[in-house]
Amino acid sequence: MFLRRLAVAFPCSRRFLSSNSSHDLASAIMELNKEMESVFGEPPSNSLVSSESNNYTAPEPRCTAQKDGEIAIGLTHVGSTRKAQMVDVSFKGNSKRTAVASCKVILGKKVYDSVLANQIAKGDVSLVWQKSQG
Protein backbone atom coordinates (compact mmCIF):
# COMPACT_ATOMS: atom_id res chain seq x y z
CA MET A 1 0.00 0.00 0.00
CA PHE A 2 2.77 2.44 0.95
CA LEU A 3 4.66 1.84 -2.27
CA ARG A 4 1.53 2.30 -4.35
CA ARG A 5 0.93 5.68 -2.72
CA LEU A 6 4.62 6.53 -3.11
CA ALA A 7 4.46 5.73 -6.82
CA VAL A 8 1.57 8.16 -7.13
CA ALA A 9 3.61 10.85 -5.40
CA PHE A 10 6.55 10.24 -7.75
CA PRO A 11 4.91 9.09 -11.02
CA CYS A 12 7.88 9.96 -13.21
CA SER A 13 10.31 7.75 -11.31
CA ARG A 14 8.57 4.50 -10.48
CA ARG A 15 11.78 2.47 -10.57
CA PHE A 16 13.80 4.51 -8.09
CA LEU A 17 13.56 1.78 -5.45
CA SER A 18 15.71 -0.64 -7.40
CA SER A 19 18.88 -0.50 -9.46
CA ASN A 20 17.60 -3.32 -11.66
CA SER A 21 15.51 -1.71 -14.39
CA SER A 22 13.53 -4.91 -15.07
CA HIS A 23 12.42 -4.95 -11.44
CA ASP A 24 8.92 -3.44 -11.56
CA LEU A 25 6.81 -1.86 -8.84
CA ALA A 26 4.60 -4.93 -8.30
CA SER A 27 7.65 -7.12 -7.64
CA ALA A 28 9.04 -4.56 -5.20
CA ILE A 29 5.73 -4.49 -3.33
CA MET A 30 5.64 -8.29 -3.18
CA GLU A 31 9.22 -8.44 -1.86
CA LEU A 32 8.54 -5.86 0.84
CA ASN A 33 5.34 -7.63 1.88
CA LYS A 34 7.30 -10.89 2.29
CA GLU A 35 9.94 -9.08 4.32
CA MET A 36 7.28 -7.52 6.55
CA GLU A 37 5.69 -10.94 7.10
CA SER A 38 9.06 -12.40 8.11
CA VAL A 39 9.56 -9.59 10.63
CA PHE A 40 6.01 -9.16 11.95
CA GLY A 41 4.49 -12.60 11.42
CA GLU A 42 1.55 -13.65 9.32
CA PRO A 43 -0.73 -10.93 7.96
CA PRO A 44 -4.02 -10.48 9.79
CA SER A 45 -7.08 -12.25 8.45
CA ASN A 46 -9.36 -10.23 6.20
CA SER A 47 -12.10 -10.49 8.81
CA LEU A 48 -10.19 -8.02 11.02
CA VAL A 49 -10.21 -5.36 8.33
CA SER A 50 -13.30 -3.92 6.73
CA SER A 51 -13.55 -4.56 3.00
CA GLU A 52 -13.94 -0.83 2.50
CA SER A 53 -10.39 -0.18 3.74
CA ASN A 54 -8.99 -2.77 1.30
CA ASN A 55 -10.41 -0.92 -1.69
CA TYR A 56 -7.98 1.98 -1.71
CA THR A 57 -8.09 3.94 -4.94
CA ALA A 58 -5.00 6.02 -5.55
CA PRO A 59 -5.61 9.62 -6.58
CA GLU A 60 -4.53 10.75 -10.00
CA PRO A 61 -0.81 11.57 -10.15
CA ARG A 62 0.01 15.26 -10.13
CA CYS A 63 3.16 17.17 -10.99
CA THR A 64 3.54 20.52 -9.29
CA ALA A 65 4.70 23.68 -10.99
CA GLN A 66 8.05 24.92 -9.71
CA LYS A 67 8.43 28.40 -11.20
CA ASP A 68 7.46 30.08 -14.45
CA GLY A 69 5.75 26.96 -15.81
CA GLU A 70 8.67 24.62 -15.04
CA ILE A 71 7.42 21.15 -14.08
CA ALA A 72 9.21 18.95 -11.52
CA ILE A 73 10.06 15.61 -13.12
CA GLY A 74 11.97 12.91 -11.28
CA LEU A 75 13.88 13.11 -8.04
CA THR A 76 16.54 15.77 -7.62
CA HIS A 77 18.49 13.88 -4.94
CA VAL A 78 18.84 10.61 -6.89
CA GLY A 79 21.61 10.26 -9.44
CA SER A 80 21.75 8.34 -12.72
CA THR A 81 22.85 5.23 -10.79
CA ARG A 82 19.65 5.52 -8.72
CA LYS A 83 21.62 6.18 -5.53
CA ALA A 84 21.02 9.10 -3.19
CA GLN A 85 23.30 12.05 -3.74
CA MET A 86 23.90 15.42 -2.15
CA VAL A 87 22.81 18.47 -4.12
CA ASP A 88 23.69 22.14 -3.73
CA VAL A 89 20.66 24.04 -2.43
CA SER A 90 22.51 27.17 -1.34
CA PHE A 91 20.98 29.13 -4.22
CA LYS A 92 17.42 28.38 -3.08
CA GLY A 93 15.60 30.99 -1.09
CA ASN A 94 13.53 30.32 2.00
CA SER A 95 10.08 28.96 1.35
CA LYS A 96 7.16 27.81 3.44
CA ARG A 97 6.23 24.17 2.88
CA THR A 98 3.72 21.87 4.45
CA ALA A 99 3.80 18.09 4.33
CA VAL A 100 1.01 15.81 5.46
CA ALA A 101 1.47 12.08 5.90
CA SER A 102 -0.68 9.30 7.25
CA CYS A 103 -0.61 5.53 7.45
CA LYS A 104 -2.58 2.59 8.68
CA VAL A 105 -0.65 -0.14 10.50
CA ILE A 106 -2.18 -3.60 10.55
CA LEU A 107 -0.44 -6.09 12.82
CA GLY A 108 -0.72 -9.85 12.83
CA LYS A 109 -2.00 -11.49 16.01
CA LYS A 110 1.47 -12.52 17.22
CA VAL A 111 2.93 -9.02 16.89
CA TYR A 112 -0.22 -7.35 18.24
CA ASP A 113 -0.08 -9.54 21.35
CA SER A 114 3.65 -8.77 21.77
CA VAL A 115 3.03 -5.02 21.50
CA LEU A 116 0.11 -5.23 23.91
CA ALA A 117 2.23 -7.17 26.43
CA ASN A 118 5.22 -4.82 25.89
CA GLN A 119 7.43 -7.74 24.84
CA ILE A 120 9.14 -6.14 21.84
CA ALA A 121 12.93 -6.38 22.25
CA LYS A 122 13.52 -2.85 20.95
CA GLY A 123 11.38 -1.19 23.61
CA ASP A 124 7.90 0.07 24.42
CA VAL A 125 6.20 0.44 21.03
CA SER A 126 3.07 2.13 22.41
CA LEU A 127 5.14 4.73 24.29
CA VAL A 128 7.09 5.57 21.13
CA TRP A 129 3.81 5.93 19.24
CA GLN A 130 2.37 8.22 21.93
CA LYS A 131 5.49 10.43 21.90
CA SER A 132 5.32 10.69 18.10
CA GLN A 133 1.82 12.16 18.31
CA GLY A 134 3.25 15.45 19.52
PDB file of C-alpha atoms in Angstrom:
ATOM      1  CA  MET A   1       0.000   0.000   0.000  1.00  0.00           C
ATOM      2  CA  PHE A   2       2.766   2.438   0.953  1.00  0.00           C
ATOM      3  CA  LEU A   3       4.664   1.839  -2.272  1.00  0.00           C
ATOM      4  CA  ARG A   4       1.530   2.296  -4.352  1.00  0.00           C
ATOM      5  CA  ARG A   5       0.932   5.683  -2.724  1.00  0.00           C
ATOM      6  CA  LEU A   6       4.619   6.525  -3.107  1.00  0.00           C
ATOM      7  CA  ALA A   7       4.457   5.735  -6.818  1.00  0.00           C
ATOM      8  CA  VAL A   8       1.565   8.165  -7.129  1.00  0.00           C
ATOM      9  CA  ALA A   9       3.614  10.849  -5.397  1.00  0.00           C
ATOM     10  CA  PHE A  10       6.554  10.235  -7.751  1.00  0.00           C
ATOM     11  CA  PRO A  11       4.906   9.094 -11.016  1.00  0.00           C
ATOM     12  CA  CYS A  12       7.883   9.961 -13.208  1.00  0.00           C
ATOM     13  CA  SER A  13      10.313   7.752 -11.312  1.00  0.00           C
ATOM     14  CA  ARG A  14       8.571   4.500 -10.478  1.00  0.00           C
ATOM     15  CA  ARG A  15      11.784   2.467 -10.568  1.00  0.00           C
ATOM     16  CA  PHE A  16      13.802   4.511  -8.090  1.00  0.00           C
ATOM     17  CA  LEU A  17      13.559   1.784  -5.455  1.00  0.00           C
ATOM     18  CA  SER A  18      15.708  -0.645  -7.402  1.00  0.00           C
ATOM     19  CA  SER A  19      18.877  -0.496  -9.460  1.00  0.00           C
ATOM     20  CA  ASN A  20      17.595  -3.321 -11.656  1.00  0.00           C
ATOM     21  CA  SER A  21      15.514  -1.706 -14.394  1.00  0.00           C
ATOM     22  CA  SER A  22      13.533  -4.906 -15.073  1.00  0.00           C
ATOM     23  CA  HIS A  23      12.416  -4.953 -11.444  1.00  0.00           C
ATOM     24  CA  ASP A  24       8.919  -3.435 -11.555  1.00  0.00           C
ATOM     25  CA  LEU A  25       6.808  -1.864  -8.837  1.00  0.00           C
ATOM     26  CA  ALA A  26       4.598  -4.929  -8.303  1.00  0.00           C
ATOM     27  CA  SER A  27       7.649  -7.118  -7.636  1.00  0.00           C
ATOM     28  CA  ALA A  28       9.044  -4.558  -5.199  1.00  0.00           C
ATOM     29  CA  ILE A  29       5.730  -4.491  -3.329  1.00  0.00           C
ATOM     30  CA  MET A  30       5.638  -8.293  -3.179  1.00  0.00           C
ATOM     31  CA  GLU A  31       9.223  -8.443  -1.859  1.00  0.00           C
ATOM     32  CA  LEU A  32       8.542  -5.856   0.836  1.00  0.00           C
ATOM     33  CA  ASN A  33       5.343  -7.627   1.877  1.00  0.00           C
ATOM     34  CA  LYS A  34       7.299 -10.886   2.291  1.00  0.00           C
ATOM     35  CA  GLU A  35       9.944  -9.083   4.323  1.00  0.00           C
ATOM     36  CA  MET A  36       7.281  -7.518   6.551  1.00  0.00           C
ATOM     37  CA  GLU A  37       5.691 -10.940   7.105  1.00  0.00           C
ATOM     38  CA  SER A  38       9.063 -12.400   8.108  1.00  0.00           C
ATOM     39  CA  VAL A  39       9.559  -9.592  10.635  1.00  0.00           C
ATOM     40  CA  PHE A  40       6.011  -9.164  11.945  1.00  0.00           C
ATOM     41  CA  GLY A  41       4.487 -12.604  11.416  1.00  0.00           C
ATOM     42  CA  GLU A  42       1.547 -13.648   9.323  1.00  0.00           C
ATOM     43  CA  PRO A  43      -0.728 -10.931   7.959  1.00  0.00           C
ATOM     44  CA  PRO A  44      -4.022 -10.481   9.791  1.00  0.00           C
ATOM     45  CA  SER A  45      -7.076 -12.253   8.447  1.00  0.00           C
ATOM     46  CA  ASN A  46      -9.364 -10.232   6.201  1.00  0.00           C
ATOM     47  CA  SER A  47     -12.104 -10.487   8.807  1.00  0.00           C
ATOM     48  CA  LEU A  48     -10.191  -8.024  11.016  1.00  0.00           C
ATOM     49  CA  VAL A  49     -10.209  -5.357   8.334  1.00  0.00           C
ATOM     50  CA  SER A  50     -13.297  -3.923   6.727  1.00  0.00           C
ATOM     51  CA  SER A  51     -13.550  -4.560   2.996  1.00  0.00           C
ATOM     52  CA  GLU A  52     -13.943  -0.826   2.503  1.00  0.00           C
ATOM     53  CA  SER A  53     -10.391  -0.182   3.738  1.00  0.00           C
ATOM     54  CA  ASN A  54      -8.987  -2.768   1.300  1.00  0.00           C
ATOM     55  CA  ASN A  55     -10.407  -0.917  -1.688  1.00  0.00           C
ATOM     56  CA  TYR A  56      -7.977   1.980  -1.714  1.00  0.00           C
ATOM     57  CA  THR A  57      -8.086   3.942  -4.935  1.00  0.00           C
ATOM     58  CA  ALA A  58      -5.005   6.018  -5.551  1.00  0.00           C
ATOM     59  CA  PRO A  59      -5.611   9.617  -6.577  1.00  0.00           C
ATOM     60  CA  GLU A  60      -4.528  10.751 -10.001  1.00  0.00           C
ATOM     61  CA  PRO A  61      -0.812  11.566 -10.149  1.00  0.00           C
ATOM     62  CA  ARG A  62       0.015  15.264 -10.132  1.00  0.00           C
ATOM     63  CA  CYS A  63       3.160  17.174 -10.990  1.00  0.00           C
ATOM     64  CA  THR A  64       3.544  20.524  -9.285  1.00  0.00           C
ATOM     65  CA  ALA A  65       4.698  23.677 -10.994  1.00  0.00           C
ATOM     66  CA  GLN A  66       8.049  24.925  -9.705  1.00  0.00           C
ATOM     67  CA  LYS A  67       8.432  28.397 -11.203  1.00  0.00           C
ATOM     68  CA  ASP A  68       7.459  30.079 -14.445  1.00  0.00           C
ATOM     69  CA  GLY A  69       5.749  26.962 -15.808  1.00  0.00           C
ATOM     70  CA  GLU A  70       8.672  24.617 -15.043  1.00  0.00           C
ATOM     71  CA  ILE A  71       7.419  21.145 -14.084  1.00  0.00           C
ATOM     72  CA  ALA A  72       9.210  18.949 -11.522  1.00  0.00           C
ATOM     73  CA  ILE A  73      10.064  15.615 -13.120  1.00  0.00           C
ATOM     74  CA  GLY A  74      11.974  12.912 -11.280  1.00  0.00           C
ATOM     75  CA  LEU A  75      13.879  13.112  -8.042  1.00  0.00           C
ATOM     76  CA  THR A  76      16.545  15.775  -7.618  1.00  0.00           C
ATOM     77  CA  HIS A  77      18.490  13.878  -4.941  1.00  0.00           C
ATOM     78  CA  VAL A  78      18.835  10.613  -6.889  1.00  0.00           C
ATOM     79  CA  GLY A  79      21.615  10.258  -9.442  1.00  0.00           C
ATOM     80  CA  SER A  80      21.746   8.340 -12.717  1.00  0.00           C
ATOM     81  CA  THR A  81      22.854   5.233 -10.792  1.00  0.00           C
ATOM     82  CA  ARG A  82      19.654   5.521  -8.721  1.00  0.00           C
ATOM     83  CA  LYS A  83      21.617   6.184  -5.535  1.00  0.00           C
ATOM     84  CA  ALA A  84      21.016   9.103  -3.186  1.00  0.00           C
ATOM     85  CA  GLN A  85      23.303  12.055  -3.743  1.00  0.00           C
ATOM     86  CA  MET A  86      23.896  15.425  -2.151  1.00  0.00           C
ATOM     87  CA  VAL A  87      22.807  18.473  -4.121  1.00  0.00           C
ATOM     88  CA  ASP A  88      23.687  22.143  -3.732  1.00  0.00           C
ATOM     89  CA  VAL A  89      20.660  24.035  -2.432  1.00  0.00           C
ATOM     90  CA  SER A  90      22.514  27.169  -1.345  1.00  0.00           C
ATOM     91  CA  PHE A  91      20.977  29.130  -4.223  1.00  0.00           C
ATOM     92  CA  LYS A  92      17.425  28.377  -3.085  1.00  0.00           C
ATOM     93  CA  GLY A  93      15.598  30.988  -1.088  1.00  0.00           C
ATOM     94  CA  ASN A  94      13.534  30.323   1.997  1.00  0.00           C
ATOM     95  CA  SER A  95      10.075  28.958   1.346  1.00  0.00           C
ATOM     96  CA  LYS A  96       7.163  27.807   3.445  1.00  0.00           C
ATOM     97  CA  ARG A  97       6.229  24.168   2.883  1.00  0.00           C
ATOM     98  CA  THR A  98       3.719  21.872   4.454  1.00  0.00           C
ATOM     99  CA  ALA A  99       3.800  18.089   4.327  1.00  0.00           C
ATOM    100  CA  VAL A 100       1.011  15.813   5.457  1.00  0.00           C
ATOM    101  CA  ALA A 101       1.473  12.078   5.895  1.00  0.00           C
ATOM    102  CA  SER A 102      -0.681   9.298   7.250  1.00  0.00           C
ATOM    103  CA  CYS A 103      -0.614   5.533   7.446  1.00  0.00           C
ATOM    104  CA  LYS A 104      -2.575   2.587   8.676  1.00  0.00           C
ATOM    105  CA  VAL A 105      -0.647  -0.138  10.497  1.00  0.00           C
ATOM    106  CA  ILE A 106      -2.176  -3.600  10.547  1.00  0.00           C
ATOM    107  CA  LEU A 107      -0.436  -6.089  12.820  1.00  0.00           C
ATOM    108  CA  GLY A 108      -0.716  -9.851  12.825  1.00  0.00           C
ATOM    109  CA  LYS A 109      -2.004 -11.492  16.007  1.00  0.00           C
ATOM    110  CA  LYS A 110       1.471 -12.520  17.221  1.00  0.00           C
ATOM    111  CA  VAL A 111       2.928  -9.023  16.893  1.00  0.00           C
ATOM    112  CA  TYR A 112      -0.218  -7.354  18.239  1.00  0.00           C
ATOM    113  CA  ASP A 113      -0.079  -9.542  21.347  1.00  0.00           C
ATOM    114  CA  SER A 114       3.650  -8.768  21.767  1.00  0.00           C
ATOM    115  CA  VAL A 115       3.034  -5.021  21.503  1.00  0.00           C
ATOM    116  CA  LEU A 116       0.113  -5.230  23.909  1.00  0.00           C
ATOM    117  CA  ALA A 117       2.229  -7.167  26.434  1.00  0.00           C
ATOM    118  CA  ASN A 118       5.218  -4.820  25.888  1.00  0.00           C
ATOM    119  CA  GLN A 119       7.426  -7.745  24.835  1.00  0.00           C
ATOM    120  CA  ILE A 120       9.140  -6.135  21.838  1.00  0.00           C
ATOM    121  CA  ALA A 121      12.930  -6.377  22.252  1.00  0.00           C
ATOM    122  CA  LYS A 122      13.521  -2.846  20.946  1.00  0.00           C
ATOM    123  CA  GLY A 123      11.379  -1.192  23.613  1.00  0.00           C
ATOM    124  CA  ASP A 124       7.904   0.067  24.420  1.00  0.00           C
ATOM    125  CA  VAL A 125       6.199   0.445  21.034  1.00  0.00           C
ATOM    126  CA  SER A 126       3.074   2.126  22.406  1.00  0.00           C
ATOM    127  CA  LEU A 127       5.142   4.727  24.294  1.00  0.00           C
ATOM    128  CA  VAL A 128       7.092   5.567  21.128  1.00  0.00           C
ATOM    129  CA  TRP A 129       3.807   5.930  19.238  1.00  0.00           C
ATOM    130  CA  GLN A 130       2.369   8.221  21.927  1.00  0.00           C
ATOM    131  CA  LYS A 131       5.488  10.432  21.899  1.00  0.00           C
ATOM    132  CA  SER A 132       5.323  10.694  18.102  1.00  0.00           C
ATOM    133  CA  GLN A 133       1.821  12.163  18.313  1.00  0.00           C
ATOM    134  CA  GLY A 134       3.248  15.449  19.524  1.00  0.00           C
TER     135      GLY A 134
END
